[in-house]
């Protein structure tokens, strides 16, 4: 975000431009030749593309919806929807141009040095040509569907994010009116086609290039005047009327189908596409002029994740890191015994996610376990937790699962899991009308010798065994009866009409979480005004909420020292005299996706530390079910404080936000290079090894 892109009379950065600056930091990682191996850079540049897809489908689409509805009110940064679209267009066009400069000038050259080649048709040798010809006629040709537009055949429905080849055919009846034709590049086939090559080399060609080589076989008898690839992005946020939906499951399924024909928000075209071909596409698709992107390279670089996933080439990636076991759990044979002895901290991906999965599996087969209750927001494609819950129900346990069907772009996946759980005998809840259930909580009810005991797992991240390997999140395992009581009350509220009348330790949105945060911030401000030390440290993904930001400004003016670790969007302007001069904002973008939410308040020396599923965004505080839970074990409090200190010392992957909206690398002058994520990896390995050594020593005694 540059200075000219923000209205200087506003105390807030624009949300959309701030998000684009986050994606710019991801792009910087793709361009970083010093600390990132080439295949890691490939991964980052692919993420830039997938991020932009979702940004256009949801955020830019929402702005167009506002314009169509006649809504012209400025956002808290001072920009009306039309102004925002103009600024976004300028910023994203530059970003995409920079992205392809990085790809064409740097990444391709680096891949060539490693004997990985992307081959164009004119560069094929005879053996490769023969291989492609055989592949085309045996595998590709039968799948293709050529289409033309004429009086009897209207312009076809173009699927969201599909890659297509558009062409003009010579019209023998009227040479001044060429015929428009197109072929969708089939998504059922691998886009990245490996070719025969020399030993120790990898040669690839893109599927669309093969189709273009043989395009005449699809339009026999017609001369092809011109052709080029294009891709569209549609508005996928079509709106869901939950109040009118008799069956939420069916409503979600219809909602997914509607995404296929939302308004076209963006049109990406191959560099050099003819004006006539472009004119037909823009007219038929009704693309706004600021939504046209001419691309100097392959459209949609998300295919590069396939390159990243190539077997071998370990020297072209970060050193392999295997999540470590947790000593406290390893010391006990039984997880319930281990948790009973004291709260246990889990820090993913540095710690393995396996204990969470194993806890559900153990509960499913433990005759003492009576009930399991869990929320699921985003789970993996082959989730062991879902299978364990299904097994528990089949074993006769009382199993209640809240599956959030409205988790954007995971709806279809969650529908499949919901049906699987229902068939197994689980009681499945589909969330609350008007609210997304975003909290991450697991409750296990067990009959023990001295009566009923409840075991609880709470986390800042999803119950997803795949993302737990590259998202940083923090979880807590506890048998504290007050947490158990609160968890029961929460699930009763989610499954029925119970009100959260008495909660001992949890704060829950949308009931009282906003007020809790405001109270905690004001408490620090009051300490500062009375001349006492006052400090707030918050680590979160996004800071957008105007009310919370204003509270932080007031705290800063009172003298509270505030450090914010905000990975993504930050609408707060730091460092402004007499407003936010006591606020520092850092963003860390590195090997792992920072995802944990941690909130620390000095509280006149009686420190308060919380973990949460919630960011400081209006949607988290007012329109979602979220939890905030305190960390009370002194050892765990100390551990998390050390984590925050390490993050704040990061000089390798952190950027500092200034008052004009620019993110600059942390000042390394006179400081040792500190990569917080690498530090946590080494620390987890060291702790696990120390435990193993102690165990061996005891066995030898």
Coordinates of C-alpha atoms in Angstrom, one line a residue, residues 192-440:
X192 CA 1.4 -30.5 -16.4
X193 CA 2.4 -33.3 -18.9
X194 CA 5.8 -34.9 -18.3
X195 CA 7.8 -35.7 -21.5
X196 CA 10.5 -38.2 -22.3
X197 CA 13.8 -36.7 -21.4
X198 CA 17.4 -37.4 -20.7
X199 CA 18.4 -39.0 -17.5
X200 CA 18.6 -36.5 -14.6
X201 CA 16.4 -34.1 -16.5
X202 CA 12.6 -33.3 -16.3
X203 CA 10.8 -31.9 -19.3
X204 CA 7.2 -30.7 -19.1
X205 CA 4.7 -29.2 -21.5
X206 CA 1.3 -27.7 -20.6
X207 CA -1.9 -29.4 -21.6
X208 CA -3.2 -26.3 -23.3
X209 CA -0.1 -26.1 -25.5
X210 CA -0.8 -29.7 -26.7
X211 CA -4.4 -28.9 -27.5
X212 CA -3.3 -25.8 -29.5
X213 CA -0.9 -28.0 -31.4
X214 CA -3.7 -30.2 -32.6
X215 CA -6.6 -27.7 -32.5
X216 CA -7.3 -28.3 -36.3
X217 CA -8.4 -31.8 -35.5
X218 CA -11.4 -30.4 -33.6
X219 CA -12.5 -28.0 -36.3
X220 CA -11.8 -29.9 -39.5
X221 CA -12.6 -28.1 -42.7
X222 CA -12.2 -24.6 -41.2
X223 CA -9.2 -22.4 -41.3
X224 CA -8.2 -21.0 -37.9
X225 CA -7.5 -17.3 -38.0
X226 CA -6.3 -16.8 -34.4
X227 CA -6.5 -18.4 -31.0
X228 CA -5.5 -17.7 -27.4
X229 CA -6.2 -19.0 -23.9
X230 CA -8.5 -17.2 -21.5
X231 CA -9.8 -17.8 -18.0
X232 CA -12.6 -16.2 -16.0
X233 CA -13.2 -15.6 -12.3
X234 CA -16.9 -15.3 -11.2
X235 CA -18.7 -13.9 -8.2
X236 CA -19.0 -17.0 -5.9
X237 CA -20.6 -15.1 -3.0
X238 CA -24.2 -15.5 -4.2
X239 CA -25.8 -15.2 -0.8
X240 CA -27.6 -17.8 1.2
X241 CA -31.0 -17.3 2.7
X242 CA -30.9 -19.5 5.8
X243 CA -34.1 -18.1 7.2
X244 CA -36.1 -19.4 4.3
X245 CA -34.2 -22.7 4.0
X246 CA -36.3 -25.6 5.2
X247 CA -33.3 -27.9 4.8
X248 CA -29.9 -26.3 5.2
X249 CA -28.1 -29.2 3.7
X250 CA -30.1 -29.0 0.5
X251 CA -29.9 -25.2 0.5
X252 CA -26.1 -25.4 0.7
X253 CA -26.0 -27.8 -2.2
X254 CA -28.0 -25.5 -4.4
X255 CA -25.8 -22.6 -3.2
X256 CA -22.7 -24.4 -4.5
X257 CA -24.4 -24.9 -7.9
X258 CA -25.1 -21.2 -8.2
X259 CA -21.4 -20.4 -8.1
X260 CA -21.1 -21.6 -11.7
X261 CA -23.0 -18.7 -13.1
X262 CA -22.2 -15.7 -11.0
X263 CA -21.1 -12.4 -12.5
X264 CA -17.7 -12.4 -14.3
X265 CA -15.4 -10.4 -12.1
X266 CA -12.1 -11.0 -13.9
X267 CA -10.9 -12.1 -17.4
X268 CA -7.3 -13.3 -17.8
X269 CA -6.2 -13.5 -21.4
X270 CA -3.0 -14.8 -23.0
X271 CA -0.6 -12.1 -24.0
X272 CA -1.1 -11.0 -27.7
X273 CA -4.8 -12.1 -27.9
X274 CA -6.3 -10.4 -31.0
X275 CA -8.6 -7.4 -30.4
X276 CA -11.4 -9.1 -32.2
X277 CA -11.3 -12.2 -30.0
X278 CA -11.0 -10.1 -26.9
X279 CA -14.0 -7.9 -28.0
X280 CA -16.2 -11.0 -28.4
X281 CA -15.2 -12.3 -24.9
X282 CA -15.7 -9.0 -23.1
X283 CA -19.1 -8.4 -24.8
X284 CA -20.4 -12.0 -24.2
X285 CA -19.0 -12.2 -20.7
X286 CA -19.8 -8.6 -19.8
X287 CA -16.5 -8.2 -18.1
X288 CA -15.8 -4.8 -16.4
X289 CA -12.8 -3.1 -18.2
X290 CA -10.7 -3.0 -15.0
X291 CA -11.2 -6.8 -14.7
X292 CA -9.1 -7.6 -17.9
X293 CA -5.6 -9.0 -17.2
X294 CA -3.2 -9.7 -20.1
X295 CA -0.8 -12.3 -18.9
X296 CA 2.7 -12.8 -20.2
X297 CA 3.0 -16.5 -19.4
X298 CA 0.8 -19.4 -18.5
X299 CA -2.6 -18.5 -17.1
X300 CA -3.2 -19.6 -13.5
X301 CA 0.1 -20.5 -11.9
X302 CA -1.5 -22.7 -9.3
X303 CA -0.4 -25.6 -11.5
X304 CA 3.1 -25.0 -10.1
X305 CA 2.1 -26.8 -6.9
X306 CA 2.5 -30.0 -9.0
X307 CA 6.1 -29.0 -9.7
X308 CA 6.6 -28.4 -6.0
X309 CA 5.3 -31.9 -5.3
X310 CA 7.6 -33.7 -7.7
X311 CA 9.2 -36.7 -6.0
X312 CA 12.9 -36.2 -5.2
X313 CA 14.5 -32.8 -5.4
X314 CA 14.7 -32.6 -1.6
X315 CA 17.7 -30.3 -2.0
X316 CA 15.5 -27.7 -3.7
X317 CA 13.2 -27.4 -0.7
X318 CA 13.4 -26.5 2.9
X319 CA 15.1 -29.2 5.0
X320 CA 12.5 -31.8 6.0
X321 CA 10.9 -31.1 9.3
X322 CA 8.9 -33.8 11.1
X323 CA 6.5 -32.6 13.8
X324 CA 7.8 -33.7 17.2
X325 CA 6.1 -35.8 19.9
X326 CA 5.0 -34.0 23.1
X327 CA 7.1 -35.2 26.1
X328 CA 4.3 -35.0 28.6
X329 CA 2.1 -37.3 26.5
X330 CA 5.0 -39.6 25.7
X331 CA 5.7 -40.1 29.4
X332 CA 2.3 -41.6 29.9
X333 CA 0.9 -44.7 28.2
X334 CA -2.7 -43.4 28.5
X335 CA -3.7 -40.0 27.2
X336 CA -6.5 -39.6 29.8
X337 CA -4.0 -40.2 32.6
X338 CA -1.6 -37.7 31.1
X339 CA -4.2 -34.9 30.8
X340 CA -5.5 -35.6 34.3
X341 CA -2.1 -34.8 35.7
X342 CA -2.1 -31.2 34.2
X343 CA -2.8 -29.1 31.2
X344 CA -0.8 -29.9 28.1
X345 CA 0.2 -27.3 25.5
X346 CA 0.4 -28.3 21.8
X347 CA 2.2 -26.0 19.3
X348 CA 1.6 -27.1 15.7
X349 CA 3.3 -27.8 13.4
X350 CA 6.3 -28.0 15.7
X351 CA 4.4 -30.5 17.8
X352 CA 2.7 -33.4 16.0
X353 CA -1.1 -33.2 15.5
X354 CA -1.2 -37.0 16.1
X355 CA -2.1 -36.7 19.8
X356 CA -5.4 -34.9 18.9
X357 CA -6.3 -37.6 16.4
X358 CA -5.2 -40.3 18.8
X359 CA -7.3 -38.8 21.6
X360 CA -10.5 -39.2 19.5
X361 CA -9.5 -42.7 18.5
X362 CA -8.8 -43.7 22.0
X363 CA -12.1 -42.2 23.2
X364 CA -14.0 -44.1 20.4
X365 CA -12.8 -47.4 21.7
X366 CA -12.6 -46.7 25.5
X367 CA -15.5 -48.5 27.3
X368 CA -15.4 -45.7 30.0
X369 CA -16.2 -43.0 27.4
X370 CA -19.9 -42.1 27.3
X371 CA -20.0 -39.2 24.9
X372 CA -17.9 -37.2 22.4
X373 CA -18.8 -33.7 21.2
X374 CA -16.8 -31.8 18.6
X375 CA -17.0 -28.9 16.2
X376 CA -15.7 -29.3 12.7
X377 CA -15.0 -26.3 10.5
X378 CA -12.5 -27.5 7.9
X379 CA -11.3 -31.1 7.9
X380 CA -9.0 -32.9 5.5
X381 CA -10.2 -34.9 2.5
X382 CA -9.5 -38.2 4.3
X383 CA -10.0 -37.2 7.9
X384 CA -9.0 -39.7 10.5
X385 CA -10.9 -37.7 13.1
X386 CA -14.2 -38.1 11.2
X387 CA -13.5 -41.8 10.9
X388 CA -12.8 -42.0 14.6
X389 CA -16.1 -40.1 15.4
X390 CA -18.0 -42.5 13.1
X391 CA -16.4 -45.5 14.9
X392 CA -17.3 -44.1 18.3
X393 CA -21.0 -43.8 17.2
X394 CA -20.9 -47.4 15.8
X395 CA -19.4 -48.4 19.2
X396 CA -22.5 -47.0 21.0
X397 CA -21.1 -43.7 22.2
X398 CA -23.2 -40.6 22.3
X399 CA -21.6 -38.6 19.5
X400 CA -22.5 -35.0 18.7
X401 CA -20.7 -33.2 15.8
X402 CA -21.3 -29.7 14.7
X403 CA -20.3 -29.6 11.0
X404 CA -20.1 -26.0 9.7
X405 CA -21.6 -26.3 6.2
X406 CA -21.0 -22.6 5.6
X407 CA -17.2 -22.8 5.7
X408 CA -16.5 -21.1 2.4
X409 CA -15.2 -23.4 -0.4
X410 CA -15.3 -26.4 1.9
X411 CA -19.1 -26.8 1.8
X412 CA -19.1 -29.8 -0.5
X413 CA -16.4 -31.5 1.5
X414 CA -18.3 -30.9 4.7
X415 CA -21.6 -32.2 3.2
X416 CA -19.9 -35.5 2.5
X417 CA -18.6 -35.8 6.0
X418 CA -21.9 -34.8 7.5
X419 CA -23.7 -37.6 5.6
X420 CA -21.0 -40.1 6.6
X421 CA -21.3 -39.2 10.3
X422 CA -25.1 -39.3 10.2
X423 CA -25.0 -42.8 8.6
X424 CA -22.7 -43.9 11.4
X425 CA -25.3 -42.8 14.0
X426 CA -23.8 -39.5 15.1
X427 CA -26.0 -36.6 16.0
X428 CA -25.0 -34.0 13.4
X429 CA -25.8 -30.3 13.8
X430 CA -25.4 -28.0 10.8
X431 CA -24.6 -24.8 12.8
X432 CA -26.8 -21.9 13.8
X433 CA -29.0 -19.8 11.6
X434 CA -27.2 -16.6 10.7
X435 CA -23.9 -17.6 12.4
X436 CA -20.9 -19.6 11.4
X437 CA -19.6 -21.9 14.1
X438 CA -15.8 -21.2 13.9
X439 CA -14.7 -22.3 17.4
X440 CA -12.5 -25.3 17.7

